[in-house]
Amino acid sequence: MTVYLNDMAHEAKKNETILEFVRRIESLEAIPTMCQDDRLENFGSCRVCSVEVAREKNGTTKIVASCHTPVFEGAYIYHKTDKIKRLRKNILELVLTDYPSDKVFPEKGKKPTEFQKTIAQIGIPNVRYPKGKNSLEIEKDDSHPYIKSDLAQCINCYRCVRACEEIQGEMVLGMSGRGFATQIIKGFDTNFDLSACVSCGACVQTCPTEALSDKFTTKTLVADETVRTTCTYCGVGCQLDVSVIDGEIKGIQAPVTAEVNEGHTCLKGRFAFQFYNHPDRLKNPLIKKNGKFEVVSWEEAYDFMTEALLRVKKEYGADSIGCISSSRACNEENYLMQKMTRVALNTNNIDGCARVCHAPTAFGMQKAFGTGAATNSIQDMEETDCIMLFGANPTEAHPVTGARIKQLFMKGIPSIVVDPVRTSLAQLATYHLQLRPGTNVALLNMMGHYIVQEGLVKKDFIQKYTEQYDSFKDHVSTLDMNELELLTGVSKELVKKAAIAYARAENAMEFHGLGVTEHFQGSKTVMLLSNLAMMTGNVGRSGVGLNPLRGQNNVQGAADMGVQPHQGAGYLDVNDPEVKAYYASKYGISGMPEKEGLKIPEMLEAAIAGKFKALWIMGEDTLMTDPNTLHIRKAMEQLDILIVQELFMSATAEMADVVLPASSYFEKNGTFTNGERRVQRVNKVVDPIGNTKPDGQMIIDMMYRLGYEQPTGPVYDAAKILEEIAEVIPFMKGISWERLGKNGLQWPILEDGTDTKIIHRDGNFKRGKGKFHHFDFEETPELVEHREKYPFILTTARQLEHYNAGTMTRRTDNQELSPMDYLEVNPLDAADKDISAGDSVRIFSDRGSVNIPVKLTYLVKPGVVRTTFHQPEVFINMITGNVGDEYTLTPEYKVVAVDFEKV
Ligand SMILES: Nc1nc2c(c(=O)[nH]1)N[C@H]1C(S)=C(S)[C@@H](COP(=O)(O)OP(=O)(O)OC[C@H]3O[C@@H](n4cnc5c(=O)[nH]c(N)nc54)[C@H](O)[C@@H]3O)O[C@H]1N2
Ligand SMILES: Nc1nc2c(c(=O)[nH]1)N[C@H]1C(S)=C(S)[C@@H](COP(=O)(O)OP(=O)(O)OC[C@H]3O[C@@H](n4cnc5c(=O)[nH]c(N)nc54)[C@H](O)[C@@H]3O)O[C@H]1N2
Ligand SMILES: [Mo]
């Protein structure tokens, strides 16, 4: 359509606002704004962006707010007439009446705020009115460890209120009062610390003044440098802009151009960076001598390790050595770790955190579809008509994705949450199926049964693209719904309604988490979730699919790189002779290890049996996070040598013979792969702390000592290693450091660099045909054996403020926000046991007991208790058990038979 800007004809886009149009044609500064933020709904309240518009040349003009007025055919727009300039100045004058006069200009040595830029753009008016709001006493709020408010600087633009609601989906901020007393309030007009604020900082980032700011004053910092990198915490993979002054990190903002997080991030990404130069950081290599750690040189540490590893290899064989790689470290480092294990130590004993996490997802989805990764992208959410969230709690664990899901739930999209806990998303969902922990298979069989019964299956899709449907159908059709209703504890009518909602939706999307995988029947559950998608044709286009919310920042990547004992880089089967020959030729060696390797629990068992002697752990706090601590400790004590690469003296590092100090992700280059297969750059922000080295460097150093010359040379260079990865991994042929650019690429990445948003498109399953499986529900041995004596079910999960072992988040102000793990108990159970809020209990299982403070809540049903596993003061894994998924041995952290008593 043709639109005229100052009488010049231009092509305008459909649905464009006048503001967008003028900014596109002229420049971002063409029209000043105050209440406008591209990420928020247009608001049109401040009128600073006003322009004159006429329907014809020289026609009568009307003044409109350009931010919320769409362009129209033949519009004549004038954006810098005298009338408009006067109007803007008058508005600004009124705003400045209520604004501190000493904040009109930027402070010395600071960047101007957005509002200060707007003032400069419009020109400072002469303020003729008496002081309004600012004649009142307005207190500053310093109660929160990260976020501050100084509402004297508030210009009532509502951006924070809208960001809180529209981006984060919280309604913590609001506006209250009238006239001069109008002001932003938190919660029921408390300070931040007592409000329900989730500390995401969206309000701080959007606030155009310093009415809301963070304690690092990130917005107005004049940084020497701002480096874009990828967050180290969860699998969402947020992009961060990190500001550096004098070689120190001073603040973090979320870039609005990031495809993954679009200018948003959670409190961990934005604020929890103080761990990186915490005094506790390990700075030198350590060797334990006579039970005490001594600082040694890198040479001494390497010599000691080389000697010990070669000795163990000679005495007990290569398979008595094993390595645990790190999903916190980069792809390049994980690639090197598995390569070193296989080519220099000559064993397939390499494993990683997926073992205790999403291994059943990889296994189950490979069985059903052929690929063990998310079928779709997070962005697809915008195109779905139904969301099923199965055993995942993304508002705590994947907060940026969680916030997006929350927006859709609040807008009323048909939604199903399957979770024994009434999570914040369960509270908003259309259907919450609050099952007994451990009964996923039974519940999914019910859903399958009802979808068949209601005739809602997509016969065409099933016939063309899948196999084994009939046996699945026959199986679920004969099941007794009354029996399963009793087992799961969810009314069959409710399950039926949810199943129908899922099956009837044009496009339905599944997201799942550890509530699926960390179970005795974890892999089976994944296969049944795959069935649900296939039987309703929900695979292979946008807005559908099976989307595991992968956990660690680089757990997807670690697996892609070959960090598992049965598959090498790119998931090729290490038992296959052709694959062996392929890797041997790529790695330039004569042959690959003979046998498939051991999984972590098998390594530990073998250690206890005296057959496994050397364990090398990179970035995992196995003692704290693997189940049944005493069992792990016993295994570690049997080792001849335990090597740990760490940032901190973790519980595991305490057990080690050699501790190597690693550089954190701020201090090195590489890539992380997020849960939607997107490989993104990790860019070095600051120099390595102390005498630390990137993990990749340590591994290369050791490769040489163990007799293997890494072809990319003795210096860890992420871009070069990425070239080697492109050579080895078939689905990464086209990857390169340059091509990754700012927003990364989603694999498969073709030779020409094209990436892939959706896999198994149009029924083209990676394995050929999608495969149906069917299973009966089976009670976990944990309950069968122990429930008489320990009648409660403990389920363990995570909380927003802390990350896994807590080594990092506990060394930030997040510890102030959340100082403890709590046991959540239903008040009815508490009453039975004479326990009140604030009490501590001793909780015990067949493995041991720990003390923990109690929180009373109706979010768990009677008979179920829940806690998190972040605080070593509690050390909850002392009581978790050894039952694991039948196929992958992933521990059943989600069902532990326990009892508890007041202490
Ligand atoms: N803040 C924070 N974020 C994190 C992490 C962290 O430690 N802290 N860790 C990261 C890691 S490693 C991972 S893997 C992800 C995990 O992220 P999620 O998969 O969301 O993990 P959890 O919170 O452990 O468990 C998810 C849900 O499963 C439910 N559940 C328990 N038992 C059952 C069951 O039998 N059936 C069903 N349907 N549901 C059940 C729990 O109640 C819980 O709400 O988070 C990542 N993000
Ligand atoms: N009870 C219970 N236990 C659980 C779970 C549960 O739900 N319940 N969840 C399980 C799951 S899903 C997971 S993934 C595991 C996670 O367990 P871990 O992998 O042990 O947890 P993290 O805290 O992520 O630990 C990683 C370690 O790496 C270090 N680190 C960080 N960055 C780097 C780096 O660049 N290099 C090196 N060398 N080290 C680095 C950190 O200091 C930290 O100590 O926990 C499992 N444990
Ligand atoms: Mo995980």
PDB file of N, CA, C and O and ligand atoms in Angstrom, residues 232 326 328-329 353 356-357 514 518 552 618-622 625-626 645-648 650 662-665 668 695 796-798 803-808 869 876-877 880 893-894, ligand 2:
ATOM      1  N   THR A 232      24.809 -20.079  30.853  1.00  0.00           N
ATOM      2  CA  THR A 232      25.370 -21.361  31.316  1.00  0.00           C
ATOM      3  C   THR A 232      24.372 -22.231  32.069  1.00  0.00           C
ATOM      4  O   THR A 232      24.677 -23.359  32.428  1.00  0.00           O
ATOM      5  N   SER A 326      30.937 -33.221  30.869  1.00  0.00           N
ATOM      6  CA  SER A 326      30.112 -32.190  31.506  1.00  0.00           C
ATOM      7  C   SER A 326      29.182 -31.479  30.543  1.00  0.00           C
ATOM      8  O   SER A 326      29.617 -30.888  29.558  1.00  0.00           O
ATOM      9  N   ARG A 328      27.826 -28.904  31.342  1.00  0.00           N
ATOM     10  CA  ARG A 328      28.000 -27.483  31.608  1.00  0.00           C
ATOM     11  C   ARG A 328      29.093 -26.911  30.709  1.00  0.00           C
ATOM     12  O   ARG A 328      29.220 -25.712  30.549  1.00  0.00           O
ATOM     13  N   ALA A 329      29.916 -27.797  30.158  1.00  0.00           N
ATOM     14  CA  ALA A 329      31.029 -27.345  29.325  1.00  0.00           C
ATOM     15  C   ALA A 329      30.603 -27.320  27.854  1.00  0.00           C
ATOM     16  O   ALA A 329      29.504 -27.735  27.505  1.00  0.00           O
ATOM     17  N   CYS A 353      25.758 -36.261  32.185  1.00  0.00           N
ATOM     18  CA  CYS A 353      24.619 -36.021  33.073  1.00  0.00           C
ATOM     19  C   CYS A 353      23.310 -36.497  32.490  1.00  0.00           C
ATOM     20  O   CYS A 353      22.342 -36.670  33.209  1.00  0.00           O
ATOM     21  N   VAL A 356      21.575 -39.232  34.353  1.00  0.00           N
ATOM     22  CA  VAL A 356      20.704 -38.993  35.513  1.00  0.00           C
ATOM     23  C   VAL A 356      19.561 -38.065  35.127  1.00  0.00           C
ATOM     24  O   VAL A 356      18.898 -37.499  35.981  1.00  0.00           O
ATOM     25  N   CYS A 357      19.313 -37.918  33.840  1.00  0.00           N
ATOM     26  CA  CYS A 357      18.428 -36.835  33.409  1.00  0.00           C
ATOM     27  C   CYS A 357      17.522 -37.290  32.263  1.00  0.00           C
ATOM     28  O   CYS A 357      16.504 -37.921  32.486  1.00  0.00           O
ATOM     29  N   LEU A 514      11.525 -34.148  33.470  1.00  0.00           N
ATOM     30  CA  LEU A 514      12.036 -35.239  34.293  1.00  0.00           C
ATOM     31  C   LEU A 514      10.937 -36.036  34.978  1.00  0.00           C
ATOM     32  O   LEU A 514      11.182 -37.150  35.426  1.00  0.00           O
ATOM     33  N   GLU A 518      12.793 -39.614  34.930  1.00  0.00           N
ATOM     34  CA  GLU A 518      13.461 -40.094  36.150  1.00  0.00           C
ATOM     35  C   GLU A 518      12.563 -41.084  36.889  1.00  0.00           C
ATOM     36  O   GLU A 518      12.095 -40.843  38.003  1.00  0.00           O
ATOM     37  N   GLN A 552      20.352 -29.278  31.204  1.00  0.00           N
ATOM     38  CA  GLN A 552      21.509 -28.411  31.332  1.00  0.00           C
ATOM     39  C   GLN A 552      21.708 -27.619  30.048  1.00  0.00           C
ATOM     40  O   GLN A 552      21.293 -28.046  28.966  1.00  0.00           O
ATOM     41  N   MET A 618      34.655 -34.424  34.627  1.00  0.00           N
ATOM     42  CA  MET A 618      34.744 -33.019  34.237  1.00  0.00           C
ATOM     43  C   MET A 618      33.398 -32.362  34.564  1.00  0.00           C
ATOM     44  O   MET A 618      32.361 -32.752  34.038  1.00  0.00           O
ATOM     45  N   GLY A 619      33.410 -31.417  35.495  1.00  0.00           N
ATOM     46  CA  GLY A 619      32.214 -30.605  35.734  1.00  0.00           C
ATOM     47  C   GLY A 619      30.949 -31.365  36.039  1.00  0.00           C
ATOM     48  O   GLY A 619      29.929 -31.150  35.397  1.00  0.00           O
ATOM     49  N   GLU A 620      30.989 -32.260  36.995  1.00  0.00           N
ATOM     50  CA  GLU A 620      29.756 -32.829  37.536  1.00  0.00           C
ATOM     51  C   GLU A 620      29.988 -33.088  39.005  1.00  0.00           C
ATOM     52  O   GLU A 620      31.055 -33.576  39.385  1.00  0.00           O
ATOM     53  N   ASP A 621      28.976 -32.742  39.816  1.00  0.00           N
ATOM     54  CA  ASP A 621      29.116 -32.981  41.252  1.00  0.00           C
ATOM     55  C   ASP A 621      28.411 -34.291  41.586  1.00  0.00           C
ATOM     56  O   ASP A 621      27.385 -34.319  42.272  1.00  0.00           O
ATOM     57  N   THR A 622      29.005 -35.365  41.094  1.00  0.00           N
ATOM     58  CA  THR A 622      28.372 -36.683  41.153  1.00  0.00           C
ATOM     59  C   THR A 622      27.966 -37.086  42.570  1.00  0.00           C
ATOM     60  O   THR A 622      26.887 -37.635  42.783  1.00  0.00           O
ATOM     61  N   THR A 625      24.803 -35.136  43.435  1.00  0.00           N
ATOM     62  CA  THR A 625      23.612 -35.192  42.585  1.00  0.00           C
ATOM     63  C   THR A 625      23.216 -36.593  42.138  1.00  0.00           C
ATOM     64  O   THR A 625      22.110 -36.791  41.662  1.00  0.00           O
ATOM     65  N   ASP A 626      24.091 -37.579  42.246  1.00  0.00           N
ATOM     66  CA  ASP A 626      23.677 -38.945  41.920  1.00  0.00           C
ATOM     67  C   ASP A 626      22.961 -39.527  43.137  1.00  0.00           C
ATOM     68  O   ASP A 626      23.140 -39.066  44.257  1.00  0.00           O
ATOM     69  N   GLN A 645      37.686 -32.066  37.343  1.00  0.00           N
ATOM     70  CA  GLN A 645      37.858 -30.716  36.794  1.00  0.00           C
ATOM     71  C   GLN A 645      36.684 -29.886  37.297  1.00  0.00           C
ATOM     72  O   GLN A 645      35.533 -30.217  37.029  1.00  0.00           O
ATOM     73  N   GLU A 646      36.953 -28.813  37.999  1.00  0.00           N
ATOM     74  CA  GLU A 646      35.854 -28.075  38.640  1.00  0.00           C
ATOM     75  C   GLU A 646      36.130 -26.580  38.711  1.00  0.00           C
ATOM     76  O   GLU A 646      37.270 -26.131  38.609  1.00  0.00           O
ATOM     77  N   LEU A 647      35.057 -25.826  38.957  1.00  0.00           N
ATOM     78  CA  LEU A 647      35.182 -24.396  39.271  1.00  0.00           C
ATOM     79  C   LEU A 647      35.375 -24.230  40.774  1.00  0.00           C
ATOM     80  O   LEU A 647      36.022 -23.296  41.234  1.00  0.00           O
ATOM     81  N   PHE A 648      34.761 -25.153  41.538  1.00  0.00           N
ATOM     82  CA  PHE A 648      34.737 -25.026  43.004  1.00  0.00           C
ATOM     83  C   PHE A 648      35.100 -26.351  43.673  1.00  0.00           C
ATOM     84  O   PHE A 648      35.025 -27.402  43.052  1.00  0.00           O
ATOM     85  N   SER A 650      33.741 -28.781  45.077  1.00  0.00           N
ATOM     86  CA  SER A 650      32.435 -29.416  45.256  1.00  0.00           C
ATOM     87  C   SER A 650      32.582 -30.629  46.165  1.00  0.00           C
ATOM     88  O   SER A 650      33.706 -31.045  46.471  1.00  0.00           O
ATOM     89  N   ALA A 662      39.082 -25.272  36.559  1.00  0.00           N
ATOM     90  CA  ALA A 662      38.598 -24.994  35.200  1.00  0.00           C
ATOM     91  C   ALA A 662      38.175 -23.536  35.060  1.00  0.00           C
ATOM     92  O   ALA A 662      37.697 -22.924  36.007  1.00  0.00           O
ATOM     93  N   SER A 663      38.355 -23.017  33.869  1.00  0.00           N
ATOM     94  CA  SER A 663      37.833 -21.686  33.551  1.00  0.00           C
ATOM     95  C   SER A 663      36.329 -21.814  33.335  1.00  0.00           C
ATOM     96  O   SER A 663      35.868 -22.795  32.761  1.00  0.00           O
ATOM     97  N   SER A 664      35.571 -20.819  33.781  1.00  0.00           N
ATOM     98  CA  SER A 664      34.121 -20.890  33.607  1.00  0.00           C
ATOM     99  C   SER A 664      33.758 -20.441  32.196  1.00  0.00           C
ATOM    100  O   SER A 664      34.607 -19.984  31.437  1.00  0.00           O
ATOM    101  N   TYR A 665      32.500 -20.554  31.857  1.00  0.00           N
ATOM    102  CA  TYR A 665      32.072 -20.237  30.482  1.00  0.00           C
ATOM    103  C   TYR A 665      32.306 -18.781  30.118  1.00  0.00           C
ATOM    104  O   TYR A 665      32.366 -18.436  28.961  1.00  0.00           O
ATOM    105  N   LYS A 668      35.972 -18.549  28.325  1.00  0.00           N
ATOM    106  CA  LYS A 668      36.443 -19.396  27.207  1.00  0.00           C
ATOM    107  C   LYS A 668      35.494 -19.307  26.018  1.00  0.00           C
ATOM    108  O   LYS A 668      34.363 -18.840  26.138  1.00  0.00           O
ATOM    109  N   ASP A 695      38.494 -26.323  30.067  1.00  0.00           N
ATOM    110  CA  ASP A 695      38.511 -27.787  30.103  1.00  0.00           C
ATOM    111  C   ASP A 695      39.134 -28.355  28.836  1.00  0.00           C
ATOM    112  O   ASP A 695      39.893 -29.321  28.883  1.00  0.00           O
ATOM    113  N   THR A 796      11.492 -35.493  44.111  1.00  0.00           N
ATOM    114  CA  THR A 796      12.435 -34.378  44.200  1.00  0.00           C
ATOM    115  C   THR A 796      12.481 -33.641  42.868  1.00  0.00           C
ATOM    116  O   THR A 796      12.415 -34.263  41.814  1.00  0.00           O
ATOM    117  N   ALA A 797      12.571 -32.327  42.952  1.00  0.00           N
ATOM    118  CA  ALA A 797      12.560 -31.516  41.736  1.00  0.00           C
ATOM    119  C   ALA A 797      13.437 -30.300  41.972  1.00  0.00           C
ATOM    120  O   ALA A 797      14.294 -30.302  42.846  1.00  0.00           O
ATOM    121  N   ARG A 798      13.234 -29.246  41.177  1.00  0.00           N
ATOM    122  CA  ARG A 798      14.112 -28.076  41.320  1.00  0.00           C
ATOM    123  C   ARG A 798      13.339 -26.800  41.587  1.00  0.00           C
ATOM    124  O   ARG A 798      12.140 -26.743  41.460  1.00  0.00           O
ATOM    125  N   TYR A 803      20.498 -23.874  41.028  1.00  0.00           N
ATOM    126  CA  TYR A 803      20.791 -24.732  39.898  1.00  0.00           C
ATOM    127  C   TYR A 803      21.499 -25.986  40.379  1.00  0.00           C
ATOM    128  O   TYR A 803      22.621 -25.917  40.913  1.00  0.00           O
ATOM    129  N   ASN A 804      20.836 -27.109  40.212  1.00  0.00           N
ATOM    130  CA  ASN A 804      21.395 -28.427  40.534  1.00  0.00           C
ATOM    131  C   ASN A 804      22.216 -28.439  41.828  1.00  0.00           C
ATOM    132  O   ASN A 804      21.690 -28.111  42.889  1.00  0.00           O
ATOM    133  N   ALA A 805      23.506 -28.795  41.737  1.00  0.00           N
ATOM    134  CA  ALA A 805      24.315 -28.944  42.951  1.00  0.00           C
ATOM    135  C   ALA A 805      24.453 -27.634  43.717  1.00  0.00           C
ATOM    136  O   ALA A 805      24.915 -27.627  44.861  1.00  0.00           O
ATOM    137  N   GLY A 806      24.086 -26.550  43.099  1.00  0.00           N
ATOM    138  CA  GLY A 806      24.094 -25.266  43.801  1.00  0.00           C
ATOM    139  C   GLY A 806      25.480 -24.653  43.941  1.00  0.00           C
ATOM    140  O   GLY A 806      25.618 -23.575  44.516  1.00  0.00           O
ATOM    141  N   THR A 807      26.503 -25.308  43.397  1.00  0.00           N
ATOM    142  CA  THR A 807      27.863 -24.771  43.565  1.00  0.00           C
ATOM    143  C   THR A 807      27.958 -23.333  43.057  1.00  0.00           C
ATOM    144  O   THR A 807      28.684 -22.529  43.634  1.00  0.00           O
ATOM    145  N   MET A 808      27.220 -23.031  41.994  1.00  0.00           N
ATOM    146  CA  MET A 808      27.315 -21.697  41.418  1.00  0.00           C
ATOM    147  C   MET A 808      26.287 -20.740  42.047  1.00  0.00           C
ATOM    148  O   MET A 808      26.646 -19.685  42.557  1.00  0.00           O
ATOM    149  N   PHE A 869      16.913 -30.296  45.591  1.00  0.00           N
ATOM    150  CA  PHE A 869      18.157 -31.006  45.948  1.00  0.00           C
ATOM    151  C   PHE A 869      19.385 -30.104  45.850  1.00  0.00           C
ATOM    152  O   PHE A 869      20.471 -30.555  45.521  1.00  0.00           O
ATOM    153  N   ILE A 876      19.846 -34.224  50.080  1.00  0.00           N
ATOM    154  CA  ILE A 876      18.699 -35.117  49.983  1.00  0.00           C
ATOM    155  C   ILE A 876      19.023 -36.445  49.296  1.00  0.00           C
ATOM    156  O   ILE A 876      18.362 -37.457  49.532  1.00  0.00           O
ATOM    157  N   ASN A 877      20.071 -36.446  48.453  1.00  0.00           N
ATOM    158  CA  ASN A 877      20.378 -37.709  47.759  1.00  0.00           C
ATOM    159  C   ASN A 877      20.922 -38.789  48.695  1.00  0.00           C
ATOM    160  O   ASN A 877      21.101 -39.937  48.281  1.00  0.00           O
ATOM    161  N   THR A 880      17.789 -40.946  48.428  1.00  0.00           N
ATOM    162  CA  THR A 880      17.228 -41.456  47.165  1.00  0.00           C
ATOM    163  C   THR A 880      17.841 -42.819  46.867  1.00  0.00           C
ATOM    164  O   THR A 880      18.866 -43.197  47.439  1.00  0.00           O
ATOM    165  N   TYR A 893      14.621 -40.473  40.755  1.00  0.00           N
ATOM    166  CA  TYR A 893      14.581 -39.418  41.772  1.00  0.00           C
ATOM    167  C   TYR A 893      13.150 -39.002  42.103  1.00  0.00           C
ATOM    168  O   TYR A 893      12.914 -38.286  43.060  1.00  0.00           O
ATOM    169  N   LYS A 894      12.223 -39.398  41.250  1.00  0.00           N
ATOM    170  CA  LYS A 894      10.864 -38.877  41.394  1.00  0.00           C
ATOM    171  C   LYS A 894       9.965 -39.772  42.239  1.00  0.00           C
ATOM    172  O   LYS A 894       8.836 -39.378  42.533  1.00  0.00           O
TER     173      LYS A 894
HETATM  174  N1  LIG B   2      17.384 -35.753  44.036  1.00  0.00           N
HETATM  175  C1  LIG B   2      17.611 -35.377  42.791  1.00  0.00           C
HETATM  176  N2  LIG B   2      18.863 -35.411  42.288  1.00  0.00           N
HETATM  177  C2  LIG B   2      19.079 -35.045  41.010  1.00  0.00           C
HETATM  178  C3  LIG B   2      18.020 -34.619  40.174  1.00  0.00           C
HETATM  179  C4  LIG B   2      16.707 -34.576  40.717  1.00  0.00           C
HETATM  180  O1  LIG B   2      15.732 -34.191  40.050  1.00  0.00           O
HETATM  181  N3  LIG B   2      16.562 -34.968  42.028  1.00  0.00           N
HETATM  182  N4  LIG B   2      18.285 -34.258  38.879  1.00  0.00           N
HETATM  183  C5  LIG B   2      19.439 -34.832  38.228  1.00  0.00           C
HETATM  184  C6  LIG B   2      19.747 -34.125  36.982  1.00  0.00           C
HETATM  185  S1  LIG B   2      18.514 -33.964  35.842  1.00  0.00           S
HETATM  186  C7  LIG B   2      20.958 -33.657  36.685  1.00  0.00           C
HETATM  187  S2  LIG B   2      21.301 -33.081  35.112  1.00  0.00           S
HETATM  188  C8  LIG B   2      22.029 -33.725  37.680  1.00  0.00           C
HETATM  189  C9  LIG B   2      22.918 -32.507  37.619  1.00  0.00           C
HETATM  190  O2  LIG B   2      23.981 -32.735  38.447  1.00  0.00           O
HETATM  191  P1  LIG B   2      25.389 -32.049  38.213  1.00  0.00           P
HETATM  192  O3  LIG B   2      25.776 -32.143  36.791  1.00  0.00           O
HETATM  193  O4  LIG B   2      26.284 -32.615  39.239  1.00  0.00           O
HETATM  194  O5  LIG B   2      24.956 -30.574  38.593  1.00  0.00           O
HETATM  195  P2  LIG B   2      25.552 -29.152  38.335  1.00  0.00           P
HETATM  196  O6  LIG B   2      25.278 -28.306  39.497  1.00  0.00           O
HETATM  197  O7  LIG B   2      25.083 -28.654  37.036  1.00  0.00           O
HETATM  198  O8  LIG B   2      27.069 -29.539  38.413  1.00  0.00           O
HETATM  199  C10 LIG B   2      27.974 -29.347  37.522  1.00  0.00           C
HETATM  200  C11 LIG B   2      29.283 -28.960  38.174  1.00  0.00           C
HETATM  201  O9  LIG B   2      30.001 -28.389  37.120  1.00  0.00           O
HETATM  202  C12 LIG B   2      30.699 -27.260  37.561  1.00  0.00           C
HETATM  203  N5  LIG B   2      30.918 -26.452  36.362  1.00  0.00           N
HETATM  204  C13 LIG B   2      30.170 -25.486  35.824  1.00  0.00           C
HETATM  205  N6  LIG B   2      30.703 -25.021  34.691  1.00  0.00           N
HETATM  206  C14 LIG B   2      31.839 -25.723  34.489  1.00  0.00           C
HETATM  207  C15 LIG B   2      32.841 -25.709  33.487  1.00  0.00           C
HETATM  208  O10 LIG B   2      32.804 -24.956  32.512  1.00  0.00           O
HETATM  209  N7  LIG B   2      33.856 -26.622  33.625  1.00  0.00           N
HETATM  210  C16 LIG B   2      33.934 -27.482  34.676  1.00  0.00           C
HETATM  211  N8  LIG B   2      34.919 -28.319  34.716  1.00  0.00           N
HETATM  212  N9  LIG B   2      33.011 -27.475  35.642  1.00  0.00           N
HETATM  213  C17 LIG B   2      31.974 -26.626  35.540  1.00  0.00           C
HETATM  214  C18 LIG B   2      29.858 -26.655  38.633  1.00  0.00           C
HETATM  215  O11 LIG B   2      30.671 -25.957  39.564  1.00  0.00           O
HETATM  216  C19 LIG B   2      29.161 -27.869  39.252  1.00  0.00           C
HETATM  217  O12 LIG B   2      29.788 -28.318  40.419  1.00  0.00           O
HETATM  218  O13 LIG B   2      21.470 -33.831  38.983  1.00  0.00           O
HETATM  219  C20 LIG B   2      20.674 -34.942  39.124  1.00  0.00           C
HETATM  220  N10 LIG B   2      20.346 -35.104  40.530  1.00  0.00           N
END
